[in-house]
Amino acid sequence: MKKSMLVQQIAQKTGLPKSEVEIIINTMLDTITESLKAREAVSFIGFGSFVPVKKNAREIYIPGTTTKVKVEEKYGVRFKPSKKLKAILENETQE
């Protein structure tokens, strides 16, 4: 689902104008991004958590050659679904 579809569905369900819903979603995404940038996890009870993960510096081989390249330390994000969300998704796949 794209953000525009999410905006449309929330606007329909809440009766709020699309422009207001888009502002709310953009603000929420900006806030989540700021927290992750500060290396803080963001949790939504019953949904899941976005957790910053550190990827250590390492050396890798370039495919097809014997050349090694050093990859610097960096951070990524991992989504950890809640038990409730896992159960909902598991039940959907079994039906």
Coordinates of N, CA and C in Angstrom, one line a residue, residues 14-65:
T14 N -12.3 8.2 9.0 CA -12.4 9.2 10.0 C -13.3 10.4 9.7
G15 N -13.5 10.6 8.4 CA -14.2 11.8 7.9 C -13.4 13.1 7.9
L16 N -12.1 12.9 8.2 CA -11.2 14.1 8.1 C -10.8 14.3 6.6
P17 N -10.5 15.6 6.3 CA -10.0 15.9 5.0 C -8.7 15.2 4.7
K18 N -8.5 14.9 3.4 CA -7.2 14.2 3.1 C -6.0 15.1 3.4
S19 N -6.1 16.4 3.2 CA -5.0 17.3 3.5 C -4.6 17.2 5.0
E20 N -5.5 17.1 5.9 CA -5.2 17.0 7.3 C -4.6 15.6 7.6
V21 N -5.2 14.6 7.0 CA -4.6 13.2 7.3 C -3.2 13.1 6.8
E22 N -2.9 13.7 5.6 CA -1.6 13.7 5.1 C -0.6 14.4 6.0
I23 N -1.0 15.6 6.6 CA -0.2 16.3 7.5 C 0.1 15.4 8.7
I24 N -0.9 14.7 9.3 CA -0.7 13.9 10.4 C 0.2 12.7 10.1
I25 N 0.0 12.1 9.0 CA 0.9 11.0 8.6 C 2.4 11.4 8.4
N26 N 2.5 12.5 7.7 CA 3.9 13.1 7.5 C 4.6 13.4 8.8
T27 N 3.8 14.0 9.8 CA 4.4 14.4 11.1 C 4.7 13.1 11.8
M28 N 3.9 12.1 11.8 CA 4.2 10.8 12.4 C 5.4 10.2 11.9
L29 N 5.6 10.2 10.6 CA 6.7 9.6 9.9 C 8.0 10.4 10.3
D30 N 7.9 11.7 10.3 CA 9.1 12.5 10.7 C 9.5 12.2 12.1
T31 N 8.5 12.1 13.0 CA 8.8 11.8 14.4 C 9.4 10.5 14.6
I32 N 8.9 9.5 13.9 CA 9.5 8.1 14.0 C 11.0 8.2 13.4
T33 N 11.2 8.9 12.3 CA 12.5 9.0 11.8 C 13.5 9.6 12.7
E34 N 13.0 10.7 13.4 CA 13.9 11.4 14.3 C 14.3 10.5 15.5
S35 N 13.3 9.7 16.0 CA 13.6 8.8 17.1 C 14.6 7.7 16.6
L36 N 14.4 7.2 15.5 CA 15.3 6.1 15.0 C 16.7 6.7 14.7
K37 N 16.8 7.9 14.3 CA 18.1 8.6 14.0 C 18.8 8.8 15.4
A38 N 18.0 9.0 16.5 CA 18.6 9.1 17.8 C 18.9 7.7 18.4
R39 N 18.7 6.7 17.6 CA 18.9 5.3 18.1 C 17.9 4.8 19.1
E40 N 16.7 5.4 19.0 CA 15.6 5.0 20.0 C 14.7 4.1 19.2
A41 N 14.2 3.0 19.9 CA 13.2 2.1 19.3 C 11.8 2.8 19.3
V42 N 11.0 2.5 18.4 CA 9.6 3.1 18.4 C 8.7 1.9 18.4
S43 N 7.8 1.9 19.4 CA 6.9 0.7 19.6 C 5.4 1.1 19.5
F44 N 4.7 0.3 18.9 CA 3.2 0.4 18.8 C 2.6 -0.8 19.4
I45 N 2.1 -0.8 20.6 CA 1.5 -1.9 21.3 C 0.5 -2.6 20.4
G46 N 0.6 -3.9 20.2 CA -0.3 -4.6 19.4 C 0.0 -4.6 17.9
F47 N 1.0 -3.9 17.5 CA 1.4 -3.8 16.1 C 2.9 -4.3 16.0
G48 N 3.8 -3.6 16.6 CA 5.2 -4.0 16.5 C 6.1 -2.8 16.9
S49 N 7.4 -3.0 16.6 CA 8.4 -2.1 17.0 C 9.4 -1.9 15.8
F50 N 9.8 -0.6 15.6 CA 10.9 -0.3 14.7 C 12.2 -0.2 15.6
V51 N 13.2 -1.0 15.3 CA 14.4 -1.0 16.2 C 15.6 -0.7 15.4
P52 N 16.4 0.3 15.8 CA 17.6 0.6 15.1 C 18.6 -0.5 15.4
V53 N 19.3 -1.0 14.4 CA 20.3 -2.0 14.5 C 21.7 -1.6 13.9
K54 N 22.7 -1.9 14.7 CA 24.1 -1.5 14.3 C 24.6 -2.6 13.4
K55 N 25.2 -2.3 12.3 CA 25.9 -3.2 11.4 C 27.3 -2.9 11.5
N56 N 28.1 -3.8 12.1 CA 29.5 -3.6 12.3 C 30.3 -3.4 11.0
A57 N 31.4 -2.7 11.1 CA 32.3 -2.6 10.0 C 32.9 -4.0 9.7
R58 N 33.1 -4.3 8.4 CA 33.6 -5.6 8.0 C 34.3 -5.5 6.6
E59 N 35.0 -6.5 6.2 CA 35.5 -6.6 4.9 C 34.8 -7.6 4.1
I60 N 34.5 -7.2 2.9 CA 33.7 -8.2 2.0 C 34.5 -8.3 0.7
Y61 N 34.2 -9.4 0.0 CA 34.8 -9.7 -1.3 C 33.9 -9.2 -2.3
I62 N 34.4 -8.5 -3.4 CA 33.6 -8.1 -4.5 C 33.3 -9.4 -5.3
P63 N 32.1 -9.7 -5.6 CA 31.7 -10.9 -6.4 C 32.5 -11.0 -7.7
G64 N 33.0 -12.1 -8.0 CA 33.7 -12.4 -9.2 C 35.2 -12.0 -9.2
T65 N 35.6 -11.5 -8.1 CA 37.1 -11.1 -7.9 C 37.6 -11.6 -6.6

